Amino acid sequence: MRILHAASEIFPLVKTGGLADVVGSLPPALARRGLDVRVLLPGFPAMLDGIADLRPLMRIGPVFGAASVTLCAGRLPDSRLPAYVIDAPFLFRRKGNPYIGPDGHDWSDNHRRFGLLGWMAAHLASGELDPEWIPDVVHAHDWHTGLTPVYITQNPGLRVPTVFTIHNLAFRGIFPMDCNYDLGLSMRRLNPHGVEFHGNISFMKAGLVYASKITTVSPNYAREICTPEFGYGLDGVMRDRAGDLSGILNGVDYAVWNPGDANILEPYSADDLAGKKACKRALQMEFGLSTEARGPLFAVVSRLTSQKGMDLLLAALPELLQQEAQLVVLGTGDGDLEAGFRYAASVNPGNVAVCIGYDESMSHRFMAGADILLVPSRFEPCGLTQLYALHYGTLPLVRHVGGLADTVVDINDETLAQDRATGFVFGEASRHALGARIREACEFYRNNGSAWEKIQRKAMRQDFSWDDSAANYEQLYRGL
Ligand code: ADP
Ligand code: GLC
């Protein structure tokens, strides 16, 4: 069975968040199950540089405002999986963030850039671009590829089924209606039953309406997005398509994320946690934090946004400090939140430290060195960092929402007695609820040394590898 994955990011070449981790690890997991999997990616500079054995496959005339578009073929660096790359210099050869220009605003031609991505996926599906390899199913990820199912269904002769995966419904890919002069969607699609969203075009809605099947990245988020609270105005569409919607939990690539990985100072395991203490000390020293603190070391590795509840954390910080705990933050995002964390670090030297930036290797050191990873999200489709933290014996403290609720078992009398507990969970998105759980986590840390280690081992032995989830995707493809 031939499966084409279309996406805008892939680890380790281009990554702004969890989407890249998933696109980098799900296709190889499917290939290990015997499926014939390829990926289609936009030709950002890092893609062109990082894909091995890249060669031109087909020159395509001027389309989507680009004079030259060439479909290239090569192989992914680690898995050696076949990859198609769209080399359209006018649209994609730009340095920096894939979506945002140097002025901090979305590139004004994003509809053409990602319209082309969906259009190419459809033409690969038709067999016109590579007659040697025609997919049986096209699997498109997030709004960037949302037009894929539309272009496919616009061709009455094309019967290739599509799967569309929502990684984050908050990003809906909205563009003014007149962008359709560039996109060429049929007039019959430009209404509220089609791609129109309040007078605009939404790439996300396009994927939701026209895909054969819809998935999202956790069972709980699949339920949540059918409600107005989490639906971002698309909950009606989600309810209409509930019969075709399912939640499949993301997996972790444990070859990349494990406490013996190349970024870790002193490797450790569930059987021998000694190295973790050294990793904590090293992290404290790297950031000028006291190594004498009585409380636990909390860490954040995250986009600094309100989705991630980072404003709640800033507001709850006094509670954390009262417990003689420490906080270390790695992230980038909203200017106000960045400034807030910088200020907190400047007035609490030795106890709060912040790195505003994006650093893959440092994120591993955080996972290994911290006692507790904070993920107080307002909404969270799946969340990967809590899964990584578990595997490093760093207990997650998360809000009971989305995939966080599906993956972390709260520490309480009942779950402790059943030996199921893996982290700290709180309910309400308020600084009081977060602050209270932080205080309880600190008390537990101080008073339950041996129980803490037992929970760490339990956490480290959780299995969130791709095995089950890849099997679920395979089943979905076979059904199509
Ligand atoms: P999201 O995709 O919503 O940002 P996820 O938890 O699914 O959230 O994935 C986030 C990914 O991005 C993880 O791999 C995490 O380690 C990584 N990440 C986030 N911020 C940073 C940062 N500042 N430096 C390095 N990695 C980061
Ligand atoms: C999105 C979501 C995150 C999820 C990731 C990968 O960025 O915000 O929760 O883990 O996609 O699916």
Short mmCIF file of C-alpha atoms and ligand atoms in Angstrom, two decimals:
data_model
loop_
_atom_site.label_atom_id
_atom_site.label_comp_id
_atom_site.label_asym_id
_atom_site.label_seq_id
_atom_site.Cartn_x
_atom_site.Cartn_y
_atom_site.Cartn_z
CA MET A 1 0.00 0.00 0.00
CA ARG A 2 1.44 3.34 -1.11
CA ILE A 3 0.96 6.30 1.20
CA LEU A 4 1.99 9.87 0.44
CA HIS A 5 2.41 12.21 3.45
CA ALA A 6 2.25 15.93 2.64
CA ALA A 7 3.45 18.42 5.25
CA SER A 8 5.29 21.70 5.68
CA GLU A 9 7.75 20.63 8.41
CA ILE A 10 9.86 17.59 9.17
CA PHE A 11 12.37 16.89 11.93
CA PRO A 12 15.36 17.27 11.76
CA LEU A 13 15.28 19.64 8.75
CA VAL A 14 12.57 22.22 9.41
CA LYS A 15 10.84 22.39 12.79
CA THR A 16 8.73 24.99 14.54
CA GLY A 17 6.89 22.53 16.80
CA GLY A 18 5.44 19.08 17.33
CA LEU A 19 4.18 18.78 13.75
CA ALA A 20 7.78 18.32 12.60
CA ASP A 21 8.43 15.60 15.18
CA VAL A 22 5.33 13.70 14.04
CA VAL A 23 6.07 14.04 10.31
CA GLY A 24 9.65 12.95 10.99
CA SER A 25 8.67 9.83 12.90
CA LEU A 26 5.24 8.56 11.75
CA PRO A 27 6.18 7.83 8.10
CA PRO A 28 9.24 5.73 9.12
CA ALA A 29 7.06 3.90 11.68
CA LEU A 30 4.58 3.09 8.89
CA ALA A 31 7.41 1.98 6.62
CA ARG A 32 8.61 -0.39 9.35
CA ARG A 33 5.15 -1.98 9.18
CA GLY A 34 5.76 -2.71 5.51
CA LEU A 35 3.89 0.21 3.93
CA ASP A 36 5.41 1.99 0.95
CA VAL A 37 5.60 5.54 2.32
CA ARG A 38 6.88 8.79 0.80
CA VAL A 39 6.71 12.40 1.93
CA LEU A 40 6.09 15.63 0.00
CA LEU A 41 7.71 18.81 1.35
CA PRO A 42 8.11 22.46 0.30
CA GLY A 43 11.62 23.36 -0.86
CA PHE A 44 12.69 25.63 2.00
CA PRO A 45 16.49 26.09 2.00
CA ALA A 46 16.98 23.59 4.86
CA MET A 47 14.94 20.99 2.98
CA LEU A 48 16.99 21.42 -0.20
CA ASP A 49 20.22 21.24 1.82
CA GLY A 50 19.21 18.33 4.04
CA ILE A 51 17.54 15.83 1.68
CA ALA A 52 20.08 13.36 0.35
CA ASP A 53 20.57 12.49 -3.34
CA LEU A 54 18.22 15.24 -4.48
CA ARG A 55 17.59 15.21 -8.23
CA PRO A 56 15.03 16.93 -10.46
CA LEU A 57 12.13 14.69 -11.44
CA MET A 58 9.83 16.97 -13.40
CA ARG A 59 9.84 20.61 -14.52
CA ILE A 60 6.44 22.20 -14.17
CA GLY A 61 5.42 25.39 -15.95
CA PRO A 62 4.84 28.65 -14.13
CA VAL A 63 2.16 28.07 -11.49
CA PHE A 64 1.04 29.86 -8.30
CA GLY A 65 3.01 32.95 -9.24
CA ALA A 66 6.33 31.11 -9.48
CA ALA A 67 8.17 31.19 -12.80
CA SER A 68 10.03 27.97 -12.13
CA VAL A 69 8.71 24.98 -10.22
CA THR A 70 10.57 21.69 -10.20
CA LEU A 71 9.54 18.54 -8.40
CA CYS A 72 12.68 16.92 -7.02
CA ALA A 73 13.16 13.49 -5.46
CA GLY A 74 15.62 12.39 -2.81
CA ARG A 75 15.86 10.63 0.54
CA LEU A 76 15.32 11.70 4.14
CA PRO A 77 18.61 11.97 6.04
CA ASP A 78 18.06 9.39 8.82
CA SER A 79 15.35 7.00 7.70
CA ARG A 80 16.38 7.11 4.00
CA LEU A 81 12.67 7.26 3.19
CA PRO A 82 11.93 8.64 -0.32
CA ALA A 83 11.01 12.32 -0.28
CA TYR A 84 9.59 14.64 -2.93
CA VAL A 85 10.59 18.28 -2.59
CA ILE A 86 8.99 21.19 -4.43
CA ASP A 87 11.74 23.51 -5.59
CA ALA A 88 10.02 26.82 -6.31
CA PRO A 89 12.75 29.38 -5.56
CA PHE A 90 10.45 32.40 -5.86
CA LEU A 91 8.14 30.99 -3.16
CA PHE A 92 10.24 28.86 -0.85
CA ARG A 93 13.89 29.87 -0.90
CA ARG A 94 13.60 32.24 2.02
CA LYS A 95 15.62 32.00 5.21
CA GLY A 96 14.14 31.87 8.70
CA ASN A 97 10.69 30.78 9.83
CA PRO A 98 8.69 28.91 7.18
CA TYR A 99 5.51 30.92 7.73
CA ILE A 100 6.60 34.33 8.98
CA GLY A 101 8.75 37.03 7.37
CA PRO A 102 11.44 39.13 9.09
CA ASP A 103 8.81 41.77 9.93
CA GLY A 104 7.05 39.28 12.21
CA HIS A 105 4.00 38.99 9.94
CA ASP A 106 2.87 36.00 7.88
CA TRP A 107 4.36 36.04 4.37
CA SER A 108 1.73 37.81 2.27
CA ASP A 109 1.84 35.08 -0.40
CA ASN A 110 1.30 32.16 2.01
CA HIS A 111 -1.89 31.19 0.16
CA ARG A 112 0.20 30.61 -3.00
CA ARG A 113 3.04 28.89 -1.15
CA PHE A 114 0.80 26.38 0.60
CA GLY A 115 -1.77 26.27 -2.20
CA LEU A 116 1.06 24.94 -4.37
CA LEU A 117 1.86 22.29 -1.75
CA GLY A 118 -1.71 20.94 -1.86
CA TRP A 119 -1.84 21.20 -5.64
CA MET A 120 1.37 19.19 -6.02
CA ALA A 121 0.04 16.49 -3.66
CA ALA A 122 -3.08 16.22 -5.83
CA HIS A 123 -1.03 15.96 -9.02
CA LEU A 124 1.21 13.30 -7.50
CA ALA A 125 -2.01 11.45 -6.63
CA SER A 126 -3.12 11.70 -10.25
CA GLY A 127 0.09 10.04 -11.46
CA GLU A 128 1.02 12.99 -13.66
CA LEU A 129 4.20 13.91 -11.82
CA ASP A 130 5.68 10.50 -11.09
CA PRO A 131 4.01 7.73 -13.12
CA GLU A 132 6.32 5.22 -11.41
CA TRP A 133 4.77 5.79 -7.99
CA ILE A 134 1.09 6.61 -7.58
CA PRO A 135 -0.19 6.70 -3.99
CA ASP A 136 -3.20 4.68 -2.83
CA VAL A 137 -3.88 7.18 -0.03
CA VAL A 138 -2.76 10.79 0.44
CA HIS A 139 -2.29 11.82 4.07
CA ALA A 140 -2.18 15.60 4.55
CA HIS A 141 -1.15 17.38 7.77
CA ASP A 142 -2.61 20.62 9.14
CA TRP A 143 -3.88 23.70 7.29
CA HIS A 144 -0.77 24.05 5.11
CA THR A 145 -1.91 21.03 3.13
CA GLY A 146 -5.65 21.60 3.54
CA LEU A 147 -6.28 22.22 -0.16
CA THR A 148 -5.01 18.73 -1.08
CA PRO A 149 -8.43 17.03 -0.79
CA VAL A 150 -10.11 19.92 -2.63
CA TYR A 151 -7.82 19.71 -5.65
CA ILE A 152 -8.23 15.93 -5.65
CA THR A 153 -12.03 16.03 -5.50
CA GLN A 154 -12.13 18.78 -8.12
CA ASN A 155 -10.94 16.23 -10.64
CA PRO A 156 -13.93 13.97 -11.28
CA GLY A 157 -11.67 11.28 -12.73
CA LEU A 158 -9.53 11.01 -9.59
CA ARG A 159 -10.57 8.60 -6.87
CA VAL A 160 -7.62 8.67 -4.46
CA PRO A 161 -8.85 8.75 -0.84
CA THR A 162 -7.42 11.29 1.58
CA VAL A 163 -6.72 11.47 5.30
CA PHE A 164 -6.44 14.92 6.84
CA THR A 165 -4.86 15.26 10.29
CA ILE A 166 -5.55 18.25 12.52
CA HIS A 167 -2.51 19.07 14.63
CA ASN A 168 -3.90 22.36 15.88
CA LEU A 169 -7.33 23.73 15.02
CA ALA A 170 -6.37 27.20 16.21
CA PHE A 171 -4.38 27.76 13.02
CA ARG A 172 -7.05 27.75 10.34
CA GLY A 173 -5.16 29.10 7.31
CA ILE A 174 -7.53 31.97 6.60
CA PHE A 175 -7.12 34.14 3.46
CA PRO A 176 -9.30 36.74 1.72
CA MET A 177 -11.70 35.34 -0.86
CA ASP A 178 -9.97 37.11 -3.73
CA CYS A 179 -6.92 34.89 -3.18
CA ASN A 180 -8.89 32.41 -5.21
CA TYR A 181 -7.66 34.15 -8.37
CA ASP A 182 -4.34 32.48 -7.52
CA LEU A 183 -5.73 29.20 -6.18
CA GLY A 184 -8.20 28.30 -8.89
CA LEU A 185 -10.75 26.55 -6.69
CA SER A 186 -14.01 25.86 -8.45
CA MET A 187 -16.84 28.32 -7.75
CA ARG A 188 -18.92 25.42 -6.43
CA ARG A 189 -16.47 25.09 -3.53
CA LEU A 190 -16.65 28.75 -2.48
CA ASN A 191 -19.65 28.62 -0.17
CA PRO A 192 -20.26 27.86 3.49
CA HIS A 193 -20.70 24.16 2.71
CA GLY A 194 -17.26 24.23 1.10
CA VAL A 195 -14.10 26.22 1.80
CA GLU A 196 -15.72 29.53 2.72
CA PHE A 197 -15.31 30.63 6.32
CA HIS A 198 -17.12 33.89 7.18
CA GLY A 199 -16.46 35.43 3.79
CA ASN A 200 -12.86 34.20 3.60
CA ILE A 201 -11.20 30.98 2.49
CA SER A 202 -9.97 28.61 5.21
CA PHE A 203 -7.44 25.96 4.18
CA MET A 204 -8.18 24.08 7.41
CA LYS A 205 -11.90 23.99 6.69
CA ALA A 206 -11.14 22.84 3.14
CA GLY A 207 -9.31 19.82 4.53
CA LEU A 208 -12.10 19.11 7.00
CA VAL A 209 -14.88 19.26 4.41
CA TYR A 210 -13.26 17.38 1.54
CA ALA A 211 -11.00 14.74 3.13
CA SER A 212 -12.27 11.15 3.11
CA LYS A 213 -11.28 10.74 6.77
CA ILE A 214 -10.23 13.22 9.45
CA THR A 215 -7.97 12.44 12.34
CA THR A 216 -6.55 14.46 15.17
CA VAL A 217 -3.70 13.73 17.50
CA SER A 218 -5.46 12.47 20.64
CA PRO A 219 -8.83 10.87 21.40
CA ASN A 220 -9.72 13.56 23.93
CA TYR A 221 -9.02 16.45 21.50
CA ALA A 222 -11.19 14.65 18.92
CA ARG A 223 -14.09 15.00 21.37
CA GLU A 224 -13.20 18.54 22.45
CA ILE A 225 -13.14 20.03 18.92
CA CYS A 226 -16.78 19.08 18.43
CA THR A 227 -17.66 21.68 21.10
CA PRO A 228 -17.75 25.49 20.76
CA GLU A 229 -15.13 25.85 23.52
CA PHE A 230 -12.39 24.14 21.48
CA GLY A 231 -13.81 24.25 17.94
CA TYR A 232 -12.51 27.67 16.88
CA GLY A 233 -15.72 28.26 14.93
CA LEU A 234 -15.33 24.94 13.12
CA ASP A 235 -17.09 22.76 15.71
CA GLY A 236 -20.20 22.64 13.48
CA VAL A 237 -18.10 21.19 10.65
CA MET A 238 -16.55 18.77 13.11
CA ARG A 239 -19.96 17.61 14.32
CA ASP A 240 -21.17 17.17 10.71
CA ARG A 241 -18.19 14.95 10.05
CA ALA A 242 -18.09 13.21 13.43
CA GLY A 243 -18.60 9.83 11.74
CA ASP A 244 -15.35 10.27 9.82
CA LEU A 245 -13.35 11.79 12.68
CA SER A 246 -11.09 9.86 15.02
CA GLY A 247 -8.32 10.63 17.50
CA ILE A 248 -5.04 8.75 17.21
CA LEU A 249 -2.46 9.57 19.85
CA ASN A 250 0.94 10.80 18.66
CA GLY A 251 3.91 8.58 19.34
CA VAL A 252 7.47 9.30 20.41
CA ASP A 253 10.65 8.45 18.57
CA TYR A 254 12.54 6.96 21.50
CA ALA A 255 15.69 6.71 19.38
CA VAL A 256 15.80 10.53 19.46
CA TRP A 257 14.32 11.08 22.92
CA ASN A 258 15.88 8.90 25.64
CA PRO A 259 17.98 9.53 28.74
CA GLY A 260 21.02 8.07 27.04
CA ASP A 261 20.80 10.35 24.01
CA ALA A 262 23.80 12.24 22.67
CA ASN A 263 22.83 15.51 24.39
CA ILE A 264 22.78 14.04 27.89
CA LEU A 265 25.74 14.66 30.17
CA GLU A 266 25.38 11.50 32.21
CA PRO A 267 23.15 8.76 30.77
CA TYR A 268 20.71 7.03 33.10
CA SER A 269 17.85 4.58 33.02
CA ALA A 270 14.83 3.47 35.04
CA ASP A 271 17.06 0.89 36.74
CA ASP A 272 19.75 3.39 37.64
CA LEU A 273 18.70 7.00 38.18
CA ALA A 274 22.06 8.25 39.49
CA GLY A 275 22.90 10.08 36.25
CA LYS A 276 19.75 12.15 36.53
CA LYS A 277 21.07 13.92 39.64
CA ALA A 278 24.23 14.86 37.74
CA CYS A 279 22.10 16.14 34.86
CA LYS A 280 20.11 18.31 37.28
CA ARG A 281 23.23 19.78 38.85
CA ALA A 282 24.71 20.49 35.43
CA LEU A 283 21.54 22.25 34.31
CA GLN A 284 21.46 24.34 37.51
CA MET A 285 25.08 25.33 37.01
CA GLU A 286 24.61 26.09 33.31
CA PHE A 287 21.91 28.60 34.28
CA GLY A 288 23.49 29.98 37.44
CA LEU A 289 20.83 28.42 39.68
CA SER A 290 21.60 27.49 43.26
CA THR A 291 22.32 23.79 43.76
CA GLU A 292 21.09 24.00 47.36
CA ALA A 293 17.38 24.65 46.79
CA ARG A 294 14.98 22.63 48.95
CA GLY A 295 12.24 22.55 46.36
CA PRO A 296 12.14 20.82 42.97
CA LEU A 297 13.46 22.23 39.70
CA PHE A 298 10.56 23.01 37.35
CA ALA A 299 11.20 23.35 33.63
CA VAL A 300 9.35 24.69 30.60
CA VAL A 301 10.20 23.84 26.98
CA SER A 302 7.53 25.52 24.96
CA ARG A 303 6.23 28.16 22.66
CA LEU A 304 5.56 31.09 25.00
CA THR A 305 1.90 31.68 24.16
CA SER A 306 -1.46 31.78 25.85
CA GLN A 307 -2.31 28.38 24.30
CA LYS A 308 0.47 26.99 26.46
CA GLY A 309 -0.83 28.78 29.58
CA MET A 310 2.40 30.71 29.97
CA ASP A 311 0.57 33.77 31.33
CA LEU A 312 -0.92 31.52 34.03
CA LEU A 313 2.54 30.34 34.94
CA LEU A 314 3.90 33.87 35.27
CA ALA A 315 0.96 34.70 37.53
CA ALA A 316 1.50 31.56 39.62
CA LEU A 317 5.25 32.12 39.95
CA PRO A 318 5.09 33.61 43.49
CA GLU A 319 3.55 30.35 44.72
CA LEU A 320 6.41 28.37 43.16
CA LEU A 321 9.04 30.61 44.71
CA GLN A 322 7.37 30.49 48.12
CA GLN A 323 8.00 26.73 48.06
CA GLU A 324 11.72 27.34 47.56
CA ALA A 325 11.45 25.72 44.16
CA GLN A 326 13.24 26.79 40.98
CA LEU A 327 12.15 27.45 37.41
CA VAL A 328 14.08 27.24 34.17
CA VAL A 329 12.44 28.21 30.88
CA LEU A 330 13.40 27.53 27.26
CA GLY A 331 11.10 29.11 24.71
CA THR A 332 10.17 31.80 22.25
CA GLY A 333 6.85 33.39 21.46
CA ASP A 334 4.76 36.41 22.40
CA GLY A 335 6.87 39.47 23.19
CA ASP A 336 4.97 40.22 26.40
CA LEU A 337 5.49 36.73 27.76
CA GLU A 338 9.16 36.70 26.78
CA ALA A 339 9.58 40.00 28.61
CA GLY A 340 7.66 38.65 31.61
CA PHE A 341 9.95 35.66 31.97
CA ARG A 342 13.06 37.77 31.43
CA TYR A 343 11.92 40.09 34.19
CA ALA A 344 11.14 37.18 36.53
CA ALA A 345 14.67 35.85 35.98
CA SER A 346 16.23 39.25 36.60
CA VAL A 347 14.51 39.71 39.98
CA ASN A 348 15.00 36.09 41.12
CA PRO A 349 18.62 35.29 40.30
CA GLY A 350 19.62 31.84 41.46
CA ASN A 351 16.05 30.59 41.35
CA VAL A 352 14.59 31.55 37.98
CA ALA A 353 16.47 31.38 34.69
CA VAL A 354 15.31 31.87 31.14
CA CYS A 355 16.66 31.17 27.70
CA ILE A 356 14.65 32.98 25.04
CA GLY A 357 15.48 31.04 21.92
CA TYR A 358 15.08 27.76 20.13
CA ASP A 359 17.66 25.10 20.88
CA GLU A 360 17.08 21.43 20.16
CA SER A 361 20.05 20.12 22.12
CA MET A 362 19.25 22.29 25.14
CA SER A 363 15.67 20.98 25.14
CA HIS A 364 17.05 17.49 25.80
CA ARG A 365 19.17 18.77 28.68
CA PHE A 366 16.04 20.34 30.17
CA MET A 367 14.16 17.05 29.92
CA ALA A 368 16.97 15.21 31.68
CA GLY A 369 17.85 17.83 34.30
CA ALA A 370 14.46 18.94 35.61
CA ASP A 371 12.36 17.32 38.33
CA ILE A 372 9.03 18.51 36.92
CA LEU A 373 8.02 19.68 33.43
CA LEU A 374 5.23 22.28 33.38
CA VAL A 375 2.60 22.12 30.61
CA PRO A 376 -0.33 24.22 31.87
CA SER A 377 -2.00 24.53 28.45
CA ARG A 378 -5.41 26.11 27.82
CA PHE A 379 -5.80 23.61 24.98
CA GLU A 380 -3.41 20.94 23.74
CA PRO A 381 -4.20 18.73 20.74
CA CYS A 382 -1.67 16.14 21.89
CA GLY A 383 1.45 17.68 23.36
CA LEU A 384 4.76 15.91 22.97
CA THR A 385 6.92 17.44 25.68
CA GLN A 386 5.01 15.70 28.50
CA LEU A 387 5.62 12.39 26.70
CA TYR A 388 9.34 13.17 26.40
CA ALA A 389 9.49 14.23 30.06
CA LEU A 390 7.94 10.95 31.22
CA HIS A 391 10.67 9.00 29.46
CA TYR A 392 13.36 11.05 31.24
CA GLY A 393 11.77 10.45 34.65
CA THR A 394 10.76 14.12 34.80
CA LEU A 395 7.23 14.19 36.17
CA PRO A 396 4.85 16.31 34.08
CA LEU A 397 2.56 18.85 35.73
CA VAL A 398 -0.22 19.39 33.21
CA ARG A 399 -3.71 20.75 32.83
CA HIS A 400 -6.49 18.19 32.32
CA VAL A 401 -7.09 19.00 28.67
CA GLY A 402 -6.60 17.49 25.19
CA GLY A 403 -3.84 14.94 24.84
CA LEU A 404 -2.40 15.91 28.22
CA ALA A 405 -5.44 14.32 29.88
CA ASP A 406 -4.96 11.19 27.76
CA THR A 407 -1.32 10.69 28.68
CA VAL A 408 -0.63 11.77 32.27
CA VAL A 409 -2.13 9.90 35.25
CA ASP A 410 -2.63 12.24 38.19
CA ILE A 411 -0.87 11.51 41.46
CA ASN A 412 -3.53 10.96 44.14
CA ASP A 413 -4.26 8.39 46.84
CA GLU A 414 -6.17 6.13 44.49
CA THR A 415 -3.67 6.12 41.61
CA LEU A 416 -0.79 5.75 44.05
CA ALA A 417 -2.45 2.70 45.60
CA GLN A 418 -2.97 1.26 42.10
CA ASP A 419 0.61 2.12 41.13
CA ARG A 420 -0.59 4.04 38.05
CA ALA A 421 0.40 7.63 38.86
CA THR A 422 2.83 9.43 36.54
CA GLY A 423 2.41 13.18 37.11
CA PHE A 424 0.45 16.10 38.52
CA VAL A 425 -2.82 17.17 36.91
CA PHE A 426 -4.97 20.25 37.59
CA GLY A 427 -8.33 21.32 36.22
CA GLU A 428 -9.25 24.97 35.90
CA ALA A 429 -7.24 27.28 33.64
CA SER A 430 -6.53 29.74 36.45
CA ARG A 431 -3.42 30.84 38.25
CA HIS A 432 -4.98 29.68 41.53
CA ALA A 433 -5.54 26.13 40.31
CA LEU A 434 -2.06 26.00 38.77
CA GLY A 435 -0.46 27.59 41.84
CA ALA A 436 -2.21 25.13 44.16
CA ARG A 437 -1.01 22.11 42.15
CA ILE A 438 2.53 23.51 42.05
CA ARG A 439 2.44 23.85 45.86
CA GLU A 440 1.16 20.28 46.26
CA ALA A 441 3.81 18.97 43.89
CA CYS A 442 6.50 20.69 45.97
CA GLU A 443 5.13 19.22 49.19
CA PHE A 444 5.04 15.78 47.65
CA TYR A 445 8.61 16.17 46.42
CA ARG A 446 9.88 17.18 49.86
CA ASN A 447 8.02 14.52 51.84
CA ASN A 448 8.04 11.43 49.64
CA GLY A 449 11.56 10.75 48.41
CA SER A 450 11.14 7.04 47.85
CA ALA A 451 7.62 7.36 46.38
CA TRP A 452 8.99 9.99 44.00
CA GLU A 453 11.57 7.57 42.63
CA LYS A 454 8.98 4.87 42.25
CA ILE A 455 6.80 7.21 40.19
CA GLN A 456 9.81 8.24 38.11
CA ARG A 457 10.44 4.63 37.22
CA LYS A 458 6.77 4.12 36.40
CA ALA A 459 6.85 7.21 34.16
CA MET A 460 9.99 6.07 32.38
CA ARG A 461 8.47 2.69 31.61
CA GLN A 462 5.35 4.13 29.94
CA ASP A 463 5.22 3.15 26.29
CA PHE A 464 4.21 5.93 23.92
CA SER A 465 6.19 4.57 20.98
CA TRP A 466 4.57 4.71 17.55
CA ASP A 467 3.72 0.99 17.44
CA ASP A 468 0.03 1.17 18.38
CA SER A 469 -0.67 4.50 16.69
CA ALA A 470 0.97 3.50 13.42
CA ALA A 471 -1.17 0.34 13.48
CA ASN A 472 -4.26 2.53 13.91
CA TYR A 473 -3.30 4.68 10.91
CA GLU A 474 -2.67 1.57 8.85
CA GLN A 475 -6.12 0.27 9.75
CA LEU A 476 -7.63 3.58 8.69
CA TYR A 477 -5.82 3.47 5.32
CA ARG A 478 -6.93 -0.13 4.73
CA GLY A 479 -10.53 0.87 5.42
CA LEU A 480 -10.25 3.42 2.61
P1 ADP B 1 3.49 22.48 19.82
O1 ADP B 1 3.66 21.73 18.55
O2 ADP B 1 2.09 22.93 20.06
O3 ADP B 1 4.45 23.60 19.97
P2 ADP B 1 4.32 20.00 21.11
O4 ADP B 1 4.45 19.66 22.55
O5 ADP B 1 3.55 19.05 20.27
O6 ADP B 1 3.76 21.48 21.04
O7 ADP B 1 5.76 20.04 20.43
C1 ADP B 1 6.69 21.02 20.70
C2 ADP B 1 8.03 20.57 20.14
O8 ADP B 1 8.85 21.70 19.97
C3 ADP B 1 8.78 19.63 21.05
O9 ADP B 1 9.64 18.80 20.29
C4 ADP B 1 9.59 20.61 21.91
O10 ADP B 1 10.72 20.01 22.50
C5 ADP B 1 9.96 21.61 20.87
N1 ADP B 1 10.25 22.96 21.37
C6 ADP B 1 9.36 23.91 21.74
N2 ADP B 1 10.00 25.06 22.10
C7 ADP B 1 11.31 24.81 21.94
C8 ADP B 1 12.51 25.60 22.12
N3 ADP B 1 12.44 26.86 22.54
N4 ADP B 1 13.70 25.01 21.86
C9 ADP B 1 13.76 23.73 21.44
N5 ADP B 1 12.69 22.96 21.24
C10 ADP B 1 11.48 23.48 21.48
C1 GLC B 2 0.41 20.86 17.38
C2 GLC B 2 -0.21 20.83 18.76
C3 GLC B 2 0.45 19.84 19.70
C4 GLC B 2 0.73 18.52 19.00
C5 GLC B 2 1.53 18.78 17.74
C6 GLC B 2 1.87 17.50 16.98
O1 GLC B 2 1.45 21.76 17.27
O2 GLC B 2 -0.26 22.12 19.35
O3 GLC B 2 -0.38 19.61 20.82
O4 GLC B 2 1.45 17.66 19.86
O5 GLC B 2 0.80 19.60 16.88
O6 GLC B 2 0.71 16.80 16.60
#
